[in-house]
Amino acid sequence: MKAQSANTTTQSESSHQNDFIRQIIAENVKTNKNDGKVVTRFPPEPNGYLHIGHAKSICLNFGIAAEHEGGQCYLRFDDTNPSKESLEYVESIKADVRWLGYDWGDRLRHSSDYFEKLYEYAIALIKMNKAYVCSLTTEEIRADRGTSRKLGKNSPYRERSIEENLDLFARMRAGEFAEGEHVLRAKIDMASPNIHNRDPIIYRIIKIAHQITGDKWCIYPMYDFTHCLSDAIEGITHSLCTLEFEDHRPLYDWILDTLKTPSHPQQIEFARLSLNYTVTSKRKLQELVENQLVSGWDDPRMPTLVGMRRRGYTPEAIRDFCDCIGVTKNDTHIEMGVLENCIRNDLNPKTARVMGVLKPLRVVIENYPQDKVEELEAPYHPNDASMGSRKVPFSRVLYIEQDDFLEAAPKKFFRLAPGREVRLRYAYFITCQAVIKDENGEIIELRCTYDPETRGGITPPDGRKVKGTLHWVSEPHAITAEIRLYDRLFNKPNPGAGGADFKAALNPNSMEVLTMSKVEGSLANAKPGERYQFERQGYFCVDHVESSEEALVFNRIVTLRDSWAKFEKKS
Ligand code: ATP
Ligand code: MG
């Protein structure tokens, strides 16, 4: 039996992109800047699980490194805020990067590896009279910082002597002060048109144990100070980040120029990925988890990599998606359909076709012998004979899809209706003779006859044609399975737009659980993570968290066609 396993991944093939970042880097290599080296990094903060937006950054950074001879990419945890970070997140991020198909080799780093060096750099700034200990409260600092139209105000502590600053900073480190009592600020320019350069805070006191350094530190460097120096320490050549850091670039450069670091990486910004009908923000995703609006970070509806993986997405499809959306400086919202097409394109050639009836309707073939069972040949893939075939049993009692029968069917309905004939895939033509209902008028069973001359679904000698072909399973041979159908997690393209609560846009119908679905017996040994196409229904993946041999659970990865595109056109 051939099935798509969740764990088959390879290093990304080289990208087809030639975006503006790749062009800059290629030019730098050509002119032998940085001795022709290319060193990048992916710098997540371990304060949540990675989402599809991070995949864009991972593919970009690891992808570019792989495209250059000797190119390297670091995985660096930006772990400077112990109040929000944890080892659970660190481990999940490593697993996600690996799953996507990337390998950081011996280049795993943490900003916390550099705490001692960063401290020395801070001392160096103080000694140059380029940093000072400020004893205003955070609120006062914020108020004095001014706005884009109002200049900032110098701190009354700005002219503290170097000696006093060194003494206070050492005592901050020694734990003599409470949180918020003092901070260390860079001494740049309170009148700078760039608000980030108005004496930014570079160290603060946080009395919380760090997941790696424990109680060793009670002062922690701020992101802007840590990031550029970590880049410089690692010899990063190109520091790729999202557009919101464009305004921070002068500060990035100021710190490295002032400290005259041996290496000065080039920061280049690109647009974040935003995907319609979902959110790409760890904070918002965490809110969904904490409020139990989803079953967890790995809920198959979540745009997290763990969620998408559980749903059945392949790393190949996600890499292809990142390739396909490209890298630009313009913020754009990508249609969910683009992502869905990538997974369809990936699964279509390599996924076995089987039959599963989501909402079963019982069919009795009246002219088929009671105890007879025929094994009918059914290929796993219409265009790939190498995938082999299996035998599907045909018997007197079958299930078809409820949606494939209409009692009062219009002319153009090519499925089953009273008196009408259809083909059962790989099996026979059947004709509906009678509809059996319960006392409430609900249809419980169809009575049909079959034509023995159509075995294998072929046209009979009289040349009779039918338009509809239905999938089906044999009742005594079928397995009952739970099938979970997913829809968009939000019913607005841009949840939370215009200041609304993004949670108000949650789609109440984002999951439909079918507990009485019937799938063909060949799936008895389906393994967690395996993917199948249920003919006419879509691609499905055996849930690796809740499925078991006794009770199979399938997640619908994606439908065969984009039904939302049609819906949106109509409305
Ligand atoms: P979030 O708002 O979800 O917490 P973040 O930027 O704070 O995102 P980090 O852990 O700091 O998360 O991100 C690690 C890297 O991933 C950064 O370089 C960041 O620019 C990049 N990144 C995060 N979100 C996106 C996105 N939506 N598109 C592209 N890159 C992203
Ligand atoms: Mg962040």
XYZ file of C-alpha atoms and ligand atoms in Angstrom:
603
model
C 0.000 0.000 0.000
C 1.348 3.371 -0.949
C 0.556 6.281 1.244
C 1.985 9.701 1.849
C 3.709 9.773 5.201
C 3.963 12.934 7.279
C 7.651 12.562 7.860
C 9.210 12.506 4.439
C 11.040 15.740 3.862
C 14.176 16.800 2.133
C 16.268 19.923 2.122
C 14.568 22.565 0.054
C 15.308 22.505 -3.624
C 16.907 25.724 -4.721
C 14.421 28.511 -5.086
C 13.174 29.904 -8.361
C 12.972 33.358 -6.878
C 15.106 36.261 -7.793
C 13.714 38.828 -5.402
C 15.295 42.132 -4.427
C 17.071 40.605 -1.429
C 18.589 37.838 -3.498
C 19.677 40.439 -6.030
C 21.424 42.541 -3.370
C 23.180 39.477 -1.985
C 24.235 38.225 -5.413
C 25.725 41.652 -6.144
C 27.593 41.616 -2.804
C 29.003 38.189 -3.543
C 30.064 39.319 -7.001
C 31.969 42.297 -5.611
C 33.442 40.099 -2.878
C 31.845 42.067 -0.046
C 32.247 40.103 3.249
C 34.895 38.053 1.382
C 32.065 36.729 -0.741
C 30.462 34.993 2.242
C 26.727 34.685 2.879
C 25.658 34.186 6.487
C 22.035 34.622 7.558
C 20.004 33.778 10.636
C 16.452 33.020 11.686
C 15.941 34.746 15.065
C 12.655 33.700 16.710
C 11.678 34.759 20.183
C 10.655 31.570 22.036
C 7.365 33.043 23.258
C 4.970 30.915 21.211
C 4.726 28.418 18.380
C 5.794 29.315 14.868
C 3.168 30.222 12.286
C 3.030 30.379 8.497
C 4.500 33.906 8.590
C 7.622 32.553 10.246
C 7.848 29.939 7.493
C 8.378 32.786 5.033
C 11.322 34.037 7.071
C 12.737 30.517 7.576
C 12.552 29.717 3.858
C 14.132 33.041 3.015
C 17.037 32.818 5.464
C 17.826 29.111 5.177
C 16.983 29.152 1.470
C 19.419 31.963 0.647
C 22.198 30.321 2.665
C 21.646 27.055 0.772
C 21.790 28.829 -2.578
C 25.336 30.087 -1.988
C 28.435 27.984 -1.837
C 29.537 27.804 1.803
C 26.451 29.791 2.827
C 25.376 29.396 6.449
C 22.235 30.065 8.411
C 22.026 30.288 12.180
C 19.014 29.398 14.266
C 19.178 31.939 17.048
C 16.708 32.185 19.891
C 16.118 35.781 20.795
C 15.634 34.966 24.464
C 15.981 38.263 26.292
C 12.613 38.404 28.004
C 12.271 35.544 30.505
C 8.793 36.678 31.522
C 7.298 35.464 28.220
C 9.591 32.673 27.108
C 9.919 28.960 27.788
C 11.796 25.814 26.805
C 8.563 24.299 25.491
C 8.606 26.982 22.808
C 12.318 26.521 22.155
C 11.829 22.804 21.486
C 8.755 23.308 19.327
C 10.561 25.879 17.191
C 13.487 23.534 16.617
C 11.123 20.726 15.633
C 9.247 23.025 13.252
C 12.374 24.267 11.481
C 13.576 20.686 11.068
C 10.180 19.566 9.821
C 10.222 22.306 7.205
C 13.372 20.629 5.938
C 16.147 22.893 7.217
C 19.271 22.093 9.158
C 21.226 24.600 11.214
C 24.091 22.139 11.730
C 26.248 23.413 14.602
C 24.823 26.904 14.321
C 22.271 26.820 17.132
C 22.633 29.936 19.276
C 20.780 31.900 21.921
C 21.064 35.593 22.570
C 21.574 34.505 26.165
C 24.854 32.867 25.072
C 26.077 36.436 24.642
C 24.848 38.012 27.880
C 28.370 38.451 29.236
C 29.628 39.970 25.962
C 26.621 42.233 25.702
C 27.252 43.416 29.234
C 30.820 44.270 28.259
C 29.579 46.176 25.234
C 27.254 48.137 27.507
C 30.172 48.984 29.787
C 32.123 50.091 26.725
C 29.289 52.448 25.749
C 29.210 53.908 29.251
C 32.958 54.461 29.142
C 32.580 56.323 25.845
C 29.947 58.461 27.523
C 27.418 56.981 25.081
C 25.173 55.352 27.675
C 23.835 56.353 31.077
C 21.781 54.998 33.908
C 18.401 56.714 33.975
C 16.267 56.665 37.106
C 13.030 57.963 35.648
C 10.071 55.614 35.698
C 9.116 53.855 32.465
C 6.078 56.143 32.209
C 8.222 59.262 32.607
C 10.639 58.015 29.982
C 7.789 57.356 27.587
C 6.265 60.784 28.225
C 9.610 62.575 27.744
C 10.294 60.755 24.514
C 7.978 63.050 22.571
C 6.199 62.219 19.333
C 6.842 62.590 15.640
C 5.747 66.225 15.974
C 7.100 66.950 19.444
C 10.783 66.759 20.330
C 11.894 64.640 23.237
C 13.146 66.038 26.535
C 16.533 65.265 28.024
C 16.487 63.097 31.119
C 17.683 64.833 34.292
C 20.057 61.856 34.676
C 21.590 62.283 31.245
C 24.711 64.008 32.506
C 25.607 61.532 35.223
C 29.357 60.989 35.318
C 30.910 57.949 33.733
C 32.033 56.754 37.165
C 28.552 57.055 38.638
C 27.073 55.246 35.637
C 29.593 52.412 35.912
C 28.889 52.073 39.612
C 25.107 52.109 39.218
C 25.132 49.686 36.290
C 27.331 47.241 38.234
C 24.913 47.471 41.143
C 21.969 46.927 38.820
C 23.635 43.702 37.765
C 24.364 42.797 41.383
C 20.643 42.928 42.124
C 20.716 45.935 44.457
C 17.724 47.616 42.855
C 14.119 46.755 42.280
C 12.562 46.336 38.839
C 11.905 49.727 37.255
C 14.190 51.638 39.603
C 16.863 52.211 36.946
C 17.451 51.442 33.291
C 20.454 51.868 31.052
C 19.883 54.149 28.068
C 21.959 54.860 24.999
C 22.926 58.520 24.804
C 22.033 59.473 21.251
C 19.760 62.440 20.631
C 16.438 63.364 22.235
C 15.761 65.661 19.278
C 16.297 62.992 16.653
C 13.515 62.882 14.065
C 13.656 59.105 14.518
C 11.933 58.319 17.784
C 13.884 55.071 18.210
C 17.071 57.108 18.495
C 15.811 59.230 21.378
C 18.009 57.681 24.034
C 16.484 54.201 23.814
C 16.518 51.888 26.818
C 19.121 49.167 26.289
C 18.988 47.322 29.636
C 16.277 46.818 32.204
C 15.957 45.022 35.510
C 13.795 41.870 35.423
C 13.859 39.659 38.473
C 12.632 36.489 36.847
C 14.697 33.346 36.324
C 15.685 32.776 32.717
C 14.979 29.390 31.100
C 18.668 28.908 30.383
C 20.740 31.270 32.525
C 18.569 30.784 35.614
C 19.221 33.401 38.311
C 22.565 34.476 36.942
C 21.162 37.725 35.568
C 18.631 40.196 36.819
C 19.290 42.743 34.078
C 18.343 41.908 30.516
C 19.349 43.647 27.282
C 16.595 45.063 25.064
C 15.881 43.674 21.605
C 17.470 46.550 19.653
C 20.715 46.307 21.589
C 20.844 42.514 21.545
C 19.900 41.897 17.976
C 22.523 43.891 16.095
C 25.302 42.764 18.430
C 24.280 39.090 18.195
C 24.315 39.471 14.410
C 27.781 41.033 14.567
C 29.147 38.397 16.966
C 28.020 35.592 14.647
C 29.388 37.323 11.574
C 25.991 37.543 9.930
C 26.385 39.240 6.570
C 22.724 39.976 5.827
C 20.250 40.506 8.637
C 16.829 40.024 7.042
C 13.841 41.250 8.991
C 10.305 42.470 8.485
C 9.378 46.033 7.559
C 8.429 47.206 11.029
C 12.163 47.232 11.801
C 12.979 49.683 9.048
C 12.780 52.575 11.529
C 15.090 50.693 13.869
C 17.840 50.410 11.265
C 19.552 53.726 12.202
C 19.767 52.473 15.789
C 21.056 49.094 14.594
C 23.793 50.914 12.681
C 24.497 53.428 15.455
C 25.212 50.707 18.009
C 27.549 48.796 15.707
C 29.303 51.953 14.450
C 29.741 53.365 17.940
C 31.121 50.098 19.311
C 33.218 49.570 16.172
C 32.358 45.887 16.055
C 34.629 43.836 13.782
C 31.688 42.970 11.586
C 28.771 45.154 10.565
C 25.879 43.141 9.095
C 23.533 44.790 6.623
C 19.917 44.924 7.726
C 17.408 44.495 4.906
C 13.656 44.629 5.474
C 10.890 42.799 3.637
C 7.097 42.675 3.949
C 5.469 40.379 6.486
C 3.230 37.638 5.226
C -0.431 38.196 6.033
C -2.869 35.534 5.025
C -6.561 36.224 4.516
C -9.082 34.654 6.906
C -6.500 33.991 9.580
C -4.100 35.820 11.894
C -0.316 35.643 11.902
C 0.641 36.923 15.307
C 1.870 34.741 18.126
C 0.108 36.942 20.630
C -3.277 36.533 18.950
C -2.790 32.816 18.428
C -1.907 32.472 22.083
C -5.116 34.287 22.968
C -7.093 31.682 21.008
C -5.319 28.875 22.856
C -5.692 30.451 26.289
C -9.379 31.178 25.802
C -9.896 27.622 24.541
C -11.340 28.873 21.295
C -9.223 26.201 19.602
C -8.051 22.885 21.014
C -4.422 24.005 21.266
C -1.481 25.391 19.296
C -1.764 22.296 17.104
C -5.468 22.604 16.374
C -5.644 21.747 12.652
C -7.395 25.054 11.963
C -4.495 27.079 13.335
C -1.985 28.708 10.945
C 0.789 27.417 13.200
C 3.244 24.966 11.681
C 2.240 22.345 14.269
C -1.412 22.893 13.384
C -0.836 22.739 9.644
C 1.315 19.655 10.032
C -1.385 17.932 12.058
C -3.970 18.917 9.483
C -1.841 17.197 6.848
C 0.078 19.990 5.162
C 3.433 18.880 3.784
C 6.673 20.814 4.241
C 7.043 20.748 0.456
C 3.734 22.565 0.012
C 4.640 25.213 2.569
C 8.041 25.792 0.980
C 6.406 25.994 -2.417
C 3.940 28.525 -1.031
C 6.745 30.694 0.348
C 8.447 30.496 -3.014
C 5.292 31.376 -4.820
C 4.374 34.484 -2.765
C 7.871 35.899 -3.197
C 9.663 38.546 -1.173
C 8.900 42.231 -1.657
C 8.705 45.511 0.211
C 4.937 45.836 -0.232
C 2.568 44.650 2.448
C 0.031 42.398 0.811
C -2.644 40.034 1.974
C -2.296 36.653 0.365
C -5.434 34.697 -0.503
C -5.889 31.459 1.408
C -6.553 29.874 -1.983
C -2.879 30.301 -2.903
C -1.827 28.170 0.050
C -4.540 25.621 -0.683
C -3.452 25.306 -4.284
C 0.095 24.591 -3.149
C -1.019 21.663 -1.018
C -3.283 20.347 -3.801
C -0.437 20.557 -6.304
C 1.880 18.729 -3.974
C -0.554 15.983 -3.008
C -2.205 15.378 -6.366
C 0.599 13.385 -8.020
C 1.678 11.443 -4.956
C -1.416 10.644 -2.940
C -3.324 7.371 -3.105
C -7.001 7.546 -4.087
C -9.388 5.612 -1.869
C -13.109 5.724 -1.202
C -14.699 7.166 1.894
C -18.317 8.095 2.393
C -18.612 11.083 4.684
C -22.380 11.040 5.260
C -23.545 7.531 4.436
C -26.838 6.515 2.865
C -27.595 2.760 2.809
C -28.224 1.131 -0.557
C -29.510 -2.407 -1.012
C -28.920 -3.994 -4.441
C -32.025 -6.154 -4.665
C -30.903 -8.341 -7.566
C -27.441 -9.026 -6.098
C -27.107 -12.398 -4.298
C -27.250 -12.341 -0.497
C -23.820 -13.763 0.312
C -21.894 -12.939 -2.806
C -18.791 -10.726 -2.571
C -16.756 -9.637 -5.600
C -13.266 -8.202 -5.363
C -12.999 -5.411 -7.893
C -9.735 -3.990 -9.101
C -9.178 -0.335 -8.167
C -5.934 1.533 -8.956
C -4.508 3.852 -6.319
C -3.798 6.572 -8.832
C -5.375 7.258 -12.219
C -2.125 8.519 -13.762
C 0.519 6.570 -11.902
C 0.394 2.796 -12.328
C 3.511 2.460 -10.166
C 1.341 3.205 -7.144
C -0.382 -0.137 -7.666
C -3.950 -1.070 -6.924
C -6.102 -2.812 -4.354
C -9.259 -4.922 -4.494
C -12.434 -3.282 -3.291
C -15.172 -5.654 -2.174
C -18.646 -5.248 -3.695
C -21.657 -6.755 -1.971
C -25.447 -6.521 -1.768
C -25.444 -3.694 0.802
C -23.457 -0.536 0.181
C -23.171 3.046 1.312
C -23.212 6.052 -0.947
C -23.059 9.740 -0.030
C -26.352 11.291 1.143
C -25.620 14.247 -1.104
C -25.475 11.934 -4.094
C -29.189 11.219 -3.907
C -32.109 13.582 -4.459
C -35.664 12.417 -4.362
C -37.029 15.284 -6.432
C -34.016 15.796 -8.647
C -33.882 18.455 -11.338
C -32.973 17.405 -14.849
C -29.352 18.467 -14.568
C -28.748 16.401 -11.414
C -26.539 13.600 -12.725
C -26.361 11.628 -9.526
C -28.870 9.147 -8.151
C -32.638 9.774 -8.094
C -35.710 7.534 -8.301
C -35.656 5.703 -11.620
C -32.245 7.063 -12.614
C -29.069 5.161 -13.325
C -25.474 5.950 -12.242
C -22.117 4.237 -12.273
C -20.508 3.086 -9.039
C -16.776 3.694 -9.377
C -14.881 0.505 -10.426
C -18.106 -1.516 -9.967
C -21.477 -1.503 -11.748
C -24.276 0.680 -13.041
C -27.128 0.794 -10.563
C -30.687 2.132 -10.896
C -32.756 3.433 -8.006
C -36.019 1.509 -7.730
C -37.460 2.640 -4.390
C -36.903 4.970 -1.459
C -37.480 3.628 2.051
C -38.393 6.133 4.775
C -38.942 5.972 8.512
C -42.127 7.118 10.273
C -40.876 10.747 10.201
C -40.413 10.700 6.493
C -36.606 10.569 6.713
C -34.897 8.545 4.019
C -33.207 5.528 5.564
C -32.411 3.338 2.606
C -32.520 3.071 -1.171
C -33.520 -0.033 -3.084
C -31.591 -0.405 -6.309
C -30.830 -2.948 -9.007
C -27.511 -3.462 -10.752
C -26.633 -4.428 -14.318
C -24.246 -7.436 -14.301
C -23.064 -6.467 -17.784
C -21.369 -3.294 -16.479
C -18.789 -4.983 -14.242
C -15.830 -2.661 -13.701
C -18.077 0.288 -14.518
C -17.927 -0.296 -18.278
C -20.538 0.678 -20.835
C -22.956 -2.250 -21.389
C -23.350 -3.943 -24.819
C -26.426 -1.863 -25.604
C -24.242 1.255 -25.445
C -26.251 2.858 -22.606
C -24.407 5.835 -21.091
C -24.621 7.369 -17.629
C -23.322 10.794 -16.634
C -22.727 10.332 -12.913
C -20.084 8.245 -11.188
C -20.371 7.851 -7.434
C -17.978 6.647 -4.774
C -19.254 3.990 -2.401
C -18.180 1.391 0.162
C -19.494 -2.074 0.921
C -21.348 -2.112 4.236
C -19.953 -5.359 5.695
C -16.410 -4.419 4.709
C -16.383 -0.736 5.603
C -14.744 0.800 8.640
C -16.502 3.462 10.663
C -14.284 6.496 11.015
C -14.453 9.985 12.409
C -13.881 12.652 9.822
C -13.235 16.280 10.698
C -14.019 18.841 8.061
C -12.350 22.207 8.471
C -13.216 25.563 7.123
C -11.618 28.988 7.523
C -10.960 29.810 11.168
C -12.299 33.338 10.634
C -15.127 34.538 8.464
C -13.592 37.959 7.748
C -10.630 38.329 5.358
C -8.788 40.558 7.813
C -9.938 39.659 11.340
C -9.670 42.577 13.747
C -9.389 45.186 10.999
C -10.387 48.682 12.015
C -9.689 48.031 15.682
C -12.391 45.374 16.123
C -11.729 42.378 18.367
C -10.269 39.770 16.032
C -11.988 37.050 18.053
C -15.383 38.416 17.025
C -14.565 37.284 13.482
C -14.143 33.624 14.448
C -16.072 31.360 12.110
C -18.503 29.340 14.269
C -18.613 26.658 11.562
C -14.877 26.194 11.155
C -15.088 22.549 12.160
C -17.658 19.867 11.405
C -17.142 16.485 13.043
C -18.667 13.454 11.321
C -18.575 10.413 13.569
C -20.402 7.917 11.368
C -18.382 8.116 8.180
C -17.557 4.876 6.360
C -14.218 4.276 4.699
C -13.014 1.337 2.657
C -11.496 -1.623 4.485
C -8.052 -1.125 2.927
C -7.618 1.756 5.377
C -7.675 -0.561 8.387
C -3.924 -0.192 8.726
C -3.710 3.505 7.927
C -0.964 5.051 10.019
C -1.021 8.409 11.802
C 0.134 11.140 9.465
C -0.680 9.240 6.264
C -2.496 11.154 3.570
C -5.151 9.973 1.135
C -7.420 11.433 -1.428
C -10.987 10.350 -0.746
C -12.332 10.361 -4.266
C -14.540 13.363 -5.005
C -14.117 14.645 -1.431
C -10.637 16.010 -0.969
C -7.356 15.177 0.703
C -7.367 13.707 4.189
C -4.718 12.944 6.787
C -4.877 10.425 9.634
C -4.813 12.591 12.773
C -1.560 11.846 14.553
C -2.845 12.992 17.922
C -6.239 11.365 18.326
C -6.493 8.600 15.739
C -5.961 5.014 16.880
C -6.211 1.557 15.354
C -9.575 1.081 17.034
C -10.934 4.493 16.118
C -9.628 6.124 12.972
C -9.772 9.907 12.820
C -9.189 11.775 9.556
C -8.607 15.489 9.094
C -9.642 17.027 5.831
C -6.564 18.860 4.605
C -8.264 20.570 1.702
C -11.148 20.028 -0.676
C -10.474 19.102 -4.293
C -11.584 22.478 -5.573
C -11.694 25.933 -4.133
C -15.332 26.308 -3.146
C -14.641 29.672 -1.471
C -13.508 31.332 -4.670
C -16.908 30.585 -6.177
C -18.692 31.708 -3.036
C -16.804 35.003 -2.924
C -17.499 35.722 -6.562
C -21.216 35.235 -5.947
C -21.463 37.419 -2.844
P 4.741 37.619 16.146
O 4.128 38.971 15.969
O 3.917 36.536 15.557
O 5.157 37.332 17.550
P 7.434 38.245 15.720
O 8.041 38.979 14.607
O 7.357 38.943 17.028
O 6.062 37.686 15.261
P 9.685 36.576 16.137
O 9.807 35.324 16.895
O 10.369 37.782 16.655
O 8.157 36.870 15.963
O 10.049 36.342 14.603
C 11.174 35.653 14.150
C 11.425 36.081 12.738
O 10.312 35.775 11.926
C 11.654 37.578 12.638
O 12.772 37.812 11.808
C 10.399 38.101 12.036
O 10.639 39.232 11.274
C 9.930 36.910 11.191
N 8.478 36.942 11.031
C 7.543 36.931 12.005
N 6.305 37.029 11.495
C 6.449 37.087 10.153
C 5.541 37.191 9.055
N 4.220 37.267 9.251
N 6.052 37.225 7.811
C 7.372 37.142 7.611
N 8.282 37.047 8.590
C 7.834 37.022 9.856
Mg 8.912 39.528 18.234
